[in-house]
XYZ file of C-alpha atoms in Angstrom:
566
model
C -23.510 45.919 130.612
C -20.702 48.498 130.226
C -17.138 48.844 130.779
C -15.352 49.728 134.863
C -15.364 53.414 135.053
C -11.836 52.429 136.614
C -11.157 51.160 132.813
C -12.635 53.516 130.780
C -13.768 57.121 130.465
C -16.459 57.273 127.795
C -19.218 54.615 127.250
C -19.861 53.393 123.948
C -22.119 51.104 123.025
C -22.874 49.483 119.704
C -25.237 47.322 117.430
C -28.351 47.170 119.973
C -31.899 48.590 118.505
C -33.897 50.467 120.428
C -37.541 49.220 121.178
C -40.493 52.152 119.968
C -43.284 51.824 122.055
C -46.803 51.768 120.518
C -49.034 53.910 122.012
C -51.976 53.205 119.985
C -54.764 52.990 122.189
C -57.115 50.412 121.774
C -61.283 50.433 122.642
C -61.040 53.905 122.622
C -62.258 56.524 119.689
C -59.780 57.057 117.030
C -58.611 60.651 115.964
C -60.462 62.342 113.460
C -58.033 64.252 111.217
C -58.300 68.487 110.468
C -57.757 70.503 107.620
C -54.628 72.098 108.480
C -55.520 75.506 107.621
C -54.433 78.787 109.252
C -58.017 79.810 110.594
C -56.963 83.085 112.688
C -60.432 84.554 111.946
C -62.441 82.125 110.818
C -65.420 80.896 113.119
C -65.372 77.436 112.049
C -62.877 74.734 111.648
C -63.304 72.517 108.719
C -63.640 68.536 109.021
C -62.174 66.079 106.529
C -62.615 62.829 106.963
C -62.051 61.844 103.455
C -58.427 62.370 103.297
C -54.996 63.906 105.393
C -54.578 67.249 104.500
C -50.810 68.376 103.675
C -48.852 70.614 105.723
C -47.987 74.174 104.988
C -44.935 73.559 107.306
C -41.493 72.910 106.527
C -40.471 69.634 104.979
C -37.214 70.306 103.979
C -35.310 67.000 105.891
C -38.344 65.086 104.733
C -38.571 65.513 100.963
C -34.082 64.996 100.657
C -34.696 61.865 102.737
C -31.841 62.704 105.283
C -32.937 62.863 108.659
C -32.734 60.622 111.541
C -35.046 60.162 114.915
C -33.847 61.115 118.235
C -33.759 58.680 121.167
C -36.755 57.240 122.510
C -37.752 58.675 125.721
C -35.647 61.760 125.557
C -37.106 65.698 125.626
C -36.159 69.013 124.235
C -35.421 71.934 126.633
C -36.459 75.365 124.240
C -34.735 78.368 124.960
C -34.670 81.830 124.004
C -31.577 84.378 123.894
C -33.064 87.426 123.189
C -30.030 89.214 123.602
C -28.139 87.123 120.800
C -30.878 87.124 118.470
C -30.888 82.530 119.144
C -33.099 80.284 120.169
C -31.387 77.242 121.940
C -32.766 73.722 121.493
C -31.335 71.851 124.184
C -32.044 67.853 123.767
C -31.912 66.390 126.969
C -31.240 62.618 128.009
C -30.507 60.755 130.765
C -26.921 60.384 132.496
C -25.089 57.090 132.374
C -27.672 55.867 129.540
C -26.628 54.392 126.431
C -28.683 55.939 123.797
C -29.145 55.943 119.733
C -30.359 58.322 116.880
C -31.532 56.241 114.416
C -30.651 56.855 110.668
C -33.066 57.602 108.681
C -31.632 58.545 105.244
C -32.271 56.431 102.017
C -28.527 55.146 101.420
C -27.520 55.401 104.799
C -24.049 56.778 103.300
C -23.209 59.745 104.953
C -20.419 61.032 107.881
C -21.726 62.095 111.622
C -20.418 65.205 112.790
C -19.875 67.569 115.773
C -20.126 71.196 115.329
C -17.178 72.319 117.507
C -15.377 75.844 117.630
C -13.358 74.677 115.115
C -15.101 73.474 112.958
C -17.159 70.002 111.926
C -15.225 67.273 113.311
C -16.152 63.425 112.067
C -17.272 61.119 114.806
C -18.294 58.599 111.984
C -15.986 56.270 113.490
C -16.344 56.513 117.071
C -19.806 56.756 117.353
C -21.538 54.970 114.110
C -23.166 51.290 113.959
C -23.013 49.190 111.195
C -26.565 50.723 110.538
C -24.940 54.079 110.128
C -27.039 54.728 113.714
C -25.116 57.285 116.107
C -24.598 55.876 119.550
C -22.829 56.933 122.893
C -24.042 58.080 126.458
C -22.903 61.080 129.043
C -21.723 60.671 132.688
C -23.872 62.448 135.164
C -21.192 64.866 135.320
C -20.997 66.140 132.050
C -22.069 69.402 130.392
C -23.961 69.893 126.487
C -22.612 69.148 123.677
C -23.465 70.142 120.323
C -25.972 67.876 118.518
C -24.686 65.525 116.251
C -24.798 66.787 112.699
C -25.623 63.872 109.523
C -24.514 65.042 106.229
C -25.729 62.806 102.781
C -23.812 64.264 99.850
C -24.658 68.038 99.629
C -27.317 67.593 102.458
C -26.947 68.306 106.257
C -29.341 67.462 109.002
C -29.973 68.165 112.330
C -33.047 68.436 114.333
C -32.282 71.280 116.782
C -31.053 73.651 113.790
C -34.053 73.196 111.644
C -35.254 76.670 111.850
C -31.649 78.221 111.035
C -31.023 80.614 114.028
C -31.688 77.643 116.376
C -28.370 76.437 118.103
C -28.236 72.593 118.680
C -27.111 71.055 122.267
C -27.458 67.494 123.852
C -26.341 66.395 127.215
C -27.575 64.983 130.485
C -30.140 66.354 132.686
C -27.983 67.351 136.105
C -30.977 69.216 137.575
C -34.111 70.323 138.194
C -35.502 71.998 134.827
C -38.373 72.186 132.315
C -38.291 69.681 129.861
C -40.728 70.296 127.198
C -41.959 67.872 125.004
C -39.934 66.300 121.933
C -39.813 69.745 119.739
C -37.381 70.709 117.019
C -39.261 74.070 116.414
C -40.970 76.999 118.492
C -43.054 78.213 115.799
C -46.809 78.297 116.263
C -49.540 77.021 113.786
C -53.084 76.176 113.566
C -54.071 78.595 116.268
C -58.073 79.687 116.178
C -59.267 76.448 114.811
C -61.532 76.380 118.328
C -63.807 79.769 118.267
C -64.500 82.373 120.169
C -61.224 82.145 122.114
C -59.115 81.603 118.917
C -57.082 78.347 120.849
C -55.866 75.438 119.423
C -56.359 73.674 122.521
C -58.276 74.442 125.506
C -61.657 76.518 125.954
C -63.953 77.030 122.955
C -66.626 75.671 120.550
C -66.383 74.182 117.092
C -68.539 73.576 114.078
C -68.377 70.489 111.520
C -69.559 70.473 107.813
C -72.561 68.410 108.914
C -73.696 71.801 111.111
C -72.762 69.487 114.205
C -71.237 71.743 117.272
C -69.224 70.526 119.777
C -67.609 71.889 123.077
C -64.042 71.371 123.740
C -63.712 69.899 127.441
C -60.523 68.999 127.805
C -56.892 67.989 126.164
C -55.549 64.644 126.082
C -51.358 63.948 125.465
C -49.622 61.425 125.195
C -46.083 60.559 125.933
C -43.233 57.894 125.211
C -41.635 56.424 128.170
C -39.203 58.697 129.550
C -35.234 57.406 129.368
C -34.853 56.557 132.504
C -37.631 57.004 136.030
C -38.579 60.841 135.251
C -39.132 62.390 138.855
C -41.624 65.066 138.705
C -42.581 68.226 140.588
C -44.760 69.901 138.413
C -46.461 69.650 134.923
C -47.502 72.659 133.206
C -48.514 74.145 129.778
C -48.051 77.399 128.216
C -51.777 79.082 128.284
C -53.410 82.298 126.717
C -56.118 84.214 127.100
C -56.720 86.345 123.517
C -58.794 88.661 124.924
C -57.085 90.694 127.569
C -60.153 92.018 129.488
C -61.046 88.178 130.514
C -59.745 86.714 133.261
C -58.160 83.284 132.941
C -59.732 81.379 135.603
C -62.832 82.584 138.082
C -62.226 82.646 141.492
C -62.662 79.218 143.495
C -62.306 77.170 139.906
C -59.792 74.456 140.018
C -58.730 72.643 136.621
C -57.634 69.034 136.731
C -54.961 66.704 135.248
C -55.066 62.982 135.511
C -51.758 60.872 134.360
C -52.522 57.105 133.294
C -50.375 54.546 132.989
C -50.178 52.974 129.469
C -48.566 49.686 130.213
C -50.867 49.112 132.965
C -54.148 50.587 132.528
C -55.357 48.901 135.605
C -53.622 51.520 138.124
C -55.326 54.320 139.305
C -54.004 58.012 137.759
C -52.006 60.233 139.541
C -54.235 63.081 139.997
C -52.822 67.065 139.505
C -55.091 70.436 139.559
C -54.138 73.878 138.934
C -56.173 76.412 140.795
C -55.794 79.919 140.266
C -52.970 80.721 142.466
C -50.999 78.379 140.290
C -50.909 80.442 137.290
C -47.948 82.344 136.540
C -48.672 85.823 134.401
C -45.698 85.197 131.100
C -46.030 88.342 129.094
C -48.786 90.532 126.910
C -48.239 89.962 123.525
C -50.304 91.905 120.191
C -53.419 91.347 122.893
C -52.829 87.886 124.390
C -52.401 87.267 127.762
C -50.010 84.332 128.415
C -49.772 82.296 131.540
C -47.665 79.373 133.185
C -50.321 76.925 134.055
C -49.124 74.672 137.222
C -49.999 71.209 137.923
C -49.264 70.115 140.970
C -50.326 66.643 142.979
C -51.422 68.276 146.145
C -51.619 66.662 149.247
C -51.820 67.193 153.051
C -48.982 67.536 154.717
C -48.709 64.971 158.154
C -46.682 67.708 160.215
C -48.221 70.896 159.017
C -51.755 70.073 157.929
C -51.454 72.189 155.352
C -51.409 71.645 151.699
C -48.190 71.077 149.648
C -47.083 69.617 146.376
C -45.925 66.702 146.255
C -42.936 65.134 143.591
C -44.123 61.613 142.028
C -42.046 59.369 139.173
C -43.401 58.852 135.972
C -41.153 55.314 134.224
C -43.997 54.292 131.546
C -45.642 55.743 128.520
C -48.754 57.982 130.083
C -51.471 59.304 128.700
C -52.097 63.044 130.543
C -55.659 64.452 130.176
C -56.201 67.887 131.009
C -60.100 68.696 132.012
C -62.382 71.248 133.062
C -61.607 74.390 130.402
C -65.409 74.213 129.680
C -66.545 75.330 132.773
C -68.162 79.228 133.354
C -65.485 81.976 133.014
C -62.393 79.864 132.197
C -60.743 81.436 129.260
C -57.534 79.515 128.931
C -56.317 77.887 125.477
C -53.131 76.065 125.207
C -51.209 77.293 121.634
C -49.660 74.231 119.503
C -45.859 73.987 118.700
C -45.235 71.911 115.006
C -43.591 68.897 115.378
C -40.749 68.232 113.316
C -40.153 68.025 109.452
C -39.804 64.325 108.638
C -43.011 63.224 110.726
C -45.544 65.943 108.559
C -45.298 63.437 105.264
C -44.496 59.878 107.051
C -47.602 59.175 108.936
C -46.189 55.689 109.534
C -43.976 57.589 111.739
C -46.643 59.166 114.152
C -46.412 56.687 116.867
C -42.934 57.333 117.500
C -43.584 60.891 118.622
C -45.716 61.846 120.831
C -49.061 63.144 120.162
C -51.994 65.119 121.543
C -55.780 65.821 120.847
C -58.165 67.989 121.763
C -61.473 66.067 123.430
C -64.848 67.881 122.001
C -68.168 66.577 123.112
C -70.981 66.684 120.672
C -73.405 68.943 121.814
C -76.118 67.046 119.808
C -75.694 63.913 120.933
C -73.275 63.799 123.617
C -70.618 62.029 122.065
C -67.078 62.891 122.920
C -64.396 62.706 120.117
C -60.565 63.106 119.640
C -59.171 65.725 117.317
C -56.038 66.705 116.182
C -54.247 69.494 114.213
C -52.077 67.897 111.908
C -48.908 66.800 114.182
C -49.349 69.945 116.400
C -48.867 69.584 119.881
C -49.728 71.917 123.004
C -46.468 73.022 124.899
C -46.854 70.212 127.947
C -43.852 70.896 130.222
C -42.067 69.197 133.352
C -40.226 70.453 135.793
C -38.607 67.366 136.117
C -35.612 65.098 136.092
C -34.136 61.782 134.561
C -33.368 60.157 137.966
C -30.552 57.556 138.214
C -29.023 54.949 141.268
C -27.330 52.107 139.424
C -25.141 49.379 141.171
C -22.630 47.561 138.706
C -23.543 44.009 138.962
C -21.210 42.798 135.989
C -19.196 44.280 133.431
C -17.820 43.410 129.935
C -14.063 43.636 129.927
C -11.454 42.662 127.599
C -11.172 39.163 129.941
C -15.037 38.632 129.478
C -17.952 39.280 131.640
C -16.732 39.904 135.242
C -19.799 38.748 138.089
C -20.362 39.586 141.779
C -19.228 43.564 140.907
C -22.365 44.430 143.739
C -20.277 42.813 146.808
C -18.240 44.405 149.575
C -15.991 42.548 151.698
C -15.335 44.674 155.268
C -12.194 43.675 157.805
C -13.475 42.056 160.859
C -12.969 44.797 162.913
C -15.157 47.093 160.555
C -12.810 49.565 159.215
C -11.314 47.835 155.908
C -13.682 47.417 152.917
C -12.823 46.711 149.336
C -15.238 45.146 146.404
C -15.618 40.972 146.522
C -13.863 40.880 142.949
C -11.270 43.860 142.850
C -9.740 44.258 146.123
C -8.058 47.771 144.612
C -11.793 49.325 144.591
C -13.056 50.581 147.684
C -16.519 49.373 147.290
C -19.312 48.789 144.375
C -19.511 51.095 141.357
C -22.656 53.842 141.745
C -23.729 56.179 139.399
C -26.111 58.567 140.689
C -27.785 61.731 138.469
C -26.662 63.992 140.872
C -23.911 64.572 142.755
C -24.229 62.847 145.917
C -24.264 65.761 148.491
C -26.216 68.880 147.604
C -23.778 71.630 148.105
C -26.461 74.017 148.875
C -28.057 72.150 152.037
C -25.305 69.902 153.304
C -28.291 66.682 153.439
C -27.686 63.863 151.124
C -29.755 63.183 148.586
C -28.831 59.261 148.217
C -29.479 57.422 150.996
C -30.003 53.471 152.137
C -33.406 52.881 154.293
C -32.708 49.148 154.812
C -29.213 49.810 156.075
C -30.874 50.649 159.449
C -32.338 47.176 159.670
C -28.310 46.185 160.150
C -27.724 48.182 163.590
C -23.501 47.070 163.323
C -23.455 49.114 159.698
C -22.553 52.377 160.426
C -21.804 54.103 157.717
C -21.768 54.283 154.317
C -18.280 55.130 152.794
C -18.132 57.561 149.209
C -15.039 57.350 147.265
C -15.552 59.242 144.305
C -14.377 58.445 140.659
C -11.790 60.775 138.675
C -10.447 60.987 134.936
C -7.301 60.592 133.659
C -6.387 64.149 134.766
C -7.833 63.665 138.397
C -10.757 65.556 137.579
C -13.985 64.440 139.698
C -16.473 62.335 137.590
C -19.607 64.124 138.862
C -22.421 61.164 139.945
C -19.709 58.090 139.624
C -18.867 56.475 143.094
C -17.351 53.352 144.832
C -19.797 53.193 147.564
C -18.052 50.995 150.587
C -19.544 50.708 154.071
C -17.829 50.824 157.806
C -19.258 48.543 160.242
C -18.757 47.895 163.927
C -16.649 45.118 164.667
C -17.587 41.335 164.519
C -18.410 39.879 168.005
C -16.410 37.945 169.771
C -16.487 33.820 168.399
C -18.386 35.528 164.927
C -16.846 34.700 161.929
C -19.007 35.929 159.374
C -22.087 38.145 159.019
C -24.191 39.447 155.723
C -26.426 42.178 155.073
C -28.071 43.196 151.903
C -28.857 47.081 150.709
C -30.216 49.105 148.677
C -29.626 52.829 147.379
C -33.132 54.973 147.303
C -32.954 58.120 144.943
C -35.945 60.334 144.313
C -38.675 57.475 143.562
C -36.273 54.924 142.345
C -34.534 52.220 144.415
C -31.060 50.766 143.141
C -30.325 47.218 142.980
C -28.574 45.334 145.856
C -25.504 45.760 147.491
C -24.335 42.672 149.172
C -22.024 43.141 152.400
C -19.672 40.388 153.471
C -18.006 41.339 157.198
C -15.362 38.365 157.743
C -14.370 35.285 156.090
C -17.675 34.605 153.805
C -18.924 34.308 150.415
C -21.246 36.271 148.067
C -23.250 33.167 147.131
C -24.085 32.597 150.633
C -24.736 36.162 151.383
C -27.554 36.512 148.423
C -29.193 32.958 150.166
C -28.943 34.519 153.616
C -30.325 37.928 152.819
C -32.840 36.709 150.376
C -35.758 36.890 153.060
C -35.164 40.727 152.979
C -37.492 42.487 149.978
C -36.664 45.106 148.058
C -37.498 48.240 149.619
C -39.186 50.636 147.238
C -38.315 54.434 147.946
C -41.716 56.461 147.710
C -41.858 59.804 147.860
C -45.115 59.058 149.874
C -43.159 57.750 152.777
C -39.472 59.016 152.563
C -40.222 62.625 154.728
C -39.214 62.752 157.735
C -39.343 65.887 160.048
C -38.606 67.014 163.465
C -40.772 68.282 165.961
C -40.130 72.195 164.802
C -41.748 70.542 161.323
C -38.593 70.881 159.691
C -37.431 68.016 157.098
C -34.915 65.566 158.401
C -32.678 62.674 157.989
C -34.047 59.152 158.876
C -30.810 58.953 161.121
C -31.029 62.499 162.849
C -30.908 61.504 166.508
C -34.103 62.820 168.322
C -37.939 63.084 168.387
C -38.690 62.645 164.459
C -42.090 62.440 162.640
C -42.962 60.027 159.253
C -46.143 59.805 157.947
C -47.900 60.614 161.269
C -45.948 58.298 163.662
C -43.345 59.599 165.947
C -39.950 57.499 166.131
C -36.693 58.256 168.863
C -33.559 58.186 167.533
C -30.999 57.856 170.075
């Protein structure tokens, strides 16, 4: 629960612990650990089963003890500045979500700061637990901040500024971007440990102490679950190809992704391939070819017939394989990125980050096996978004828990609507990840299938939230509705909404026309179900092919069928 946006204009919530989900997975082989050794030209990589081989790689946070974790489910954007000689580490969460970087320092002593123009400023206070855990959450609306800073005596820490030139941000996602995987650091390691290509990850043999070979045939990731529903377009990894002369894919070859569902491994996987149209040429660098390597889920499209990508929501902890780099003439590798500092000596720690193998196949016997690189990860990408529709149901104020928050009451003759509890709100507190209206096409991009099944709603009715200063709150609105007006000897009628976003649905509104209560609304409009949004089913298109509104009067097309629209 949090606080009327009416009431307050930051969200601040204390105390709770976050739940780490374990993505051990069981029944299946476990990872054999590497020798972490720079092998640039060697033509073997070395197996130890014995023991975990240290790290070369920085440990600085680690061996003081002062670090903490970032937020479960949240993703680093890496950017380079050329120009300014930085490289920006933007850490990325959801709008409207409370979340926590946990402390993980010895004494659990120290101050939190923000690295403003000014100076450090001390958000101890405003933001700290009685853990010494930093909490607080960002509107949709709101731009990056720096990250927080911890200081322990003579010792500072902060994730995004490991490397030293690396400038620190965290905000909300308010777009479409890549979102790379949880990183602190851009700097490569372990790369030839798979031979001839020289790749970490991807295309390539390798050779155990026993003389055993294997093939590499594939990559398998794994990922926490995102923040909040993460709507995807695209997946793709950062590929090379360390010969130059060799092309990256042959003609007509088509690699595959498949995305499983940890929490339930009884769904089928979404299924994404990149063919060679969908890589991207990056740069030449000392030799290397690098590439943008494009997942897409492809399907048919019902008004075209032709082939288009289409967007689907990841909201659980998946398990991405990536298959088919062993077939004739693919030359691709994916490089590894270190993870950061505190997880290389803490291997307690390794299921809270996310981690990925390489799959080899014995050639001997047939036997396929998991490897990893010390806690080096491939570059796996999304272009992507946290998506967000939230009703307020309730809300902790300083009189208590208020109820019934997701009511509207409208005037009998449709034109008058305020909430059920506060008559001075004009509706039910939304808060969307976007702005409601995309500036750039005019077409909404929140909208309310089931409020067609109510032919006397007509509209629905934005009012949208401001500070103190009467600046917009970007994503915050009281969503009311206007109705047509009750028929003659009606005193009361009830419908029940919902608010679809890009896979996600919102809960309920509840709509009261006349002299009625909530109570009886939810009992009267309990035979309607929830209506999922699906990106499956939510295009609609005219007869020109082009995409529509649900409600644009006319001869309109979804999934095949033809409806009128008067």
């Amino acid at each position: 629960m949090r606080k009327l946006l009416l009431v307050m204009s930051c969200v601040v919530a204390m105390g709770a612990s976050a739940q780490m989900q374990n993505l051990s997975i069981q029944g299946k082989p476990q990872p054999v650990r590497m020798d972490r050794k720079m092998l640039k030209n060697k033509a073997t990589a070395v197996l130890d089963n014995a023991k975990t081989a240290k790290t070369s790689g920085p440990r600085r946070a680690a061996a003081d003890g002062v670090y903490y974790k970032t937020p479960q489910g949240s993703m680093w954007l890496i950017t380079e500045e050329p120009f300014y000689g930085y490289s920006y580490a933007y850490h990325v969460l959801a709008p409207w979500t409370e979340f926590e970087y946990e402390n993980k320092s010895i004494l659990k002593k120290g101050k939190w700061y923000y690295n403003l123009d000014e100076g450090l400023y001390d958000v101890t206070e405003y933001f700290a637990d009685e853990k010494n855990n930093f909490w607080n959450s960002f509107s949709g609306g709101e731009g990056y901040y720096y990250s927080p800073i911890y200081e322990e005596g003579n010792v500072q820490y902060a994730p995004a500024a490991e490397k030293g030139e690396a400038v620190g941000y965290v905000g909300p996602t308010n777009n479409l971007s890549p979102l790379p995987t949880n990183l602190t650091t851009t700097e490569m390691y372990g790369m030839g440990s798979l031979q001839p290509h020289e790749n970490l990850y991807g295309a390539g043999q390798l050779q155990y102490q026993t003389g055993e070979t294997g093939t590499a045939v594939g990559v398998r990731y794994c990922m926490h679950k995102p923040m909040r529903p993460l709507y995807v377009e695209k997946i793709f990894l950062w590929g090379l190809v360390t010969d130059n002369t060799l092309s990256p894919m042959p003609e007509g070859t088509e690699l595959t992704m498949m995305v499983y569902n940890m929490e339930n491994t009884e769904a089928d996987p979404i299924v994404l391939t990149c063919k060679g149209e969908d890589l991207v040429f990056d740069e030449e660098y000392d030799g290397w070819n690098f590439y943008i390597v494009n997942f897409t889920k492809k399907v048919i499209d019902e008004v075209s017939r032709e082939e288009v990508a289409e967007p689907f929501v990841i909201d659980y902890p998946a398990e991405i394989y990536v298959l088919g780099v062993n077939q004739d003439g693919v030359n691709l590798g994916f490089p590894g990125v270190v993870t950061p500092a505190e997880f290389m000596d803490n291997s307690e720690e390794a299921t809270d980050f996310d981690q990925a193998y390489f799959i080899v196949q014995v050639d001997q016997t047939g036997e396929v096996r998991y490897h990893y690189y010390g806690y080096c990860v491939p570059v796996v990408g999304f272009t992507s978004m946290f998506e967000v529709v939230d009703v307020l149901a309730e809300a902790e104020t300083e009189q208590g828990v208020i109820k019934d928050l997701d009511g509207v009451v409208v005037s009998a003759d449709g034109t008058d609507c305020v909430n059920y509890v506060d008559e001075e709100m004009p509706g039910v507190e939304v808060t969307t990840a976007l702005d409601w209206t995309d500036t750039k096409t005019g077409e909404d991009l929140y909208w309310s299938d089931d409020m067609y099944d109510y032919d006397w709603i007509n509209n629905l009715v934005l009012t949208q939230f401001a500070d103190s200063e009467g600046q917009a709150i970007g994503g915050a609105y009281a969503v009311g509705v206007e109705c047509q007006p009750l028929p003659a000897g009606e005193t009361v009628r009830y419908a029940r909404i919902h608010l679809n976003g890009r896979g996600v649905t919102s809960g309920p509104i509840y709509i009261i026309q006349g002299k009625g209560t909530i109570e009886e609304c939810k009992r009267v409009t309990a035979v309607n179900s929830v209506k999922a949004a699906t990106v499956a089913n939510d295009k609609f298109f005219n007869i020109a092919g082009q995409n529509v509104k649900k409600a644009t009067k006319g001869l309109i097309i979804n999934n095949g069928k033809k409806y009128l629209v008067k």
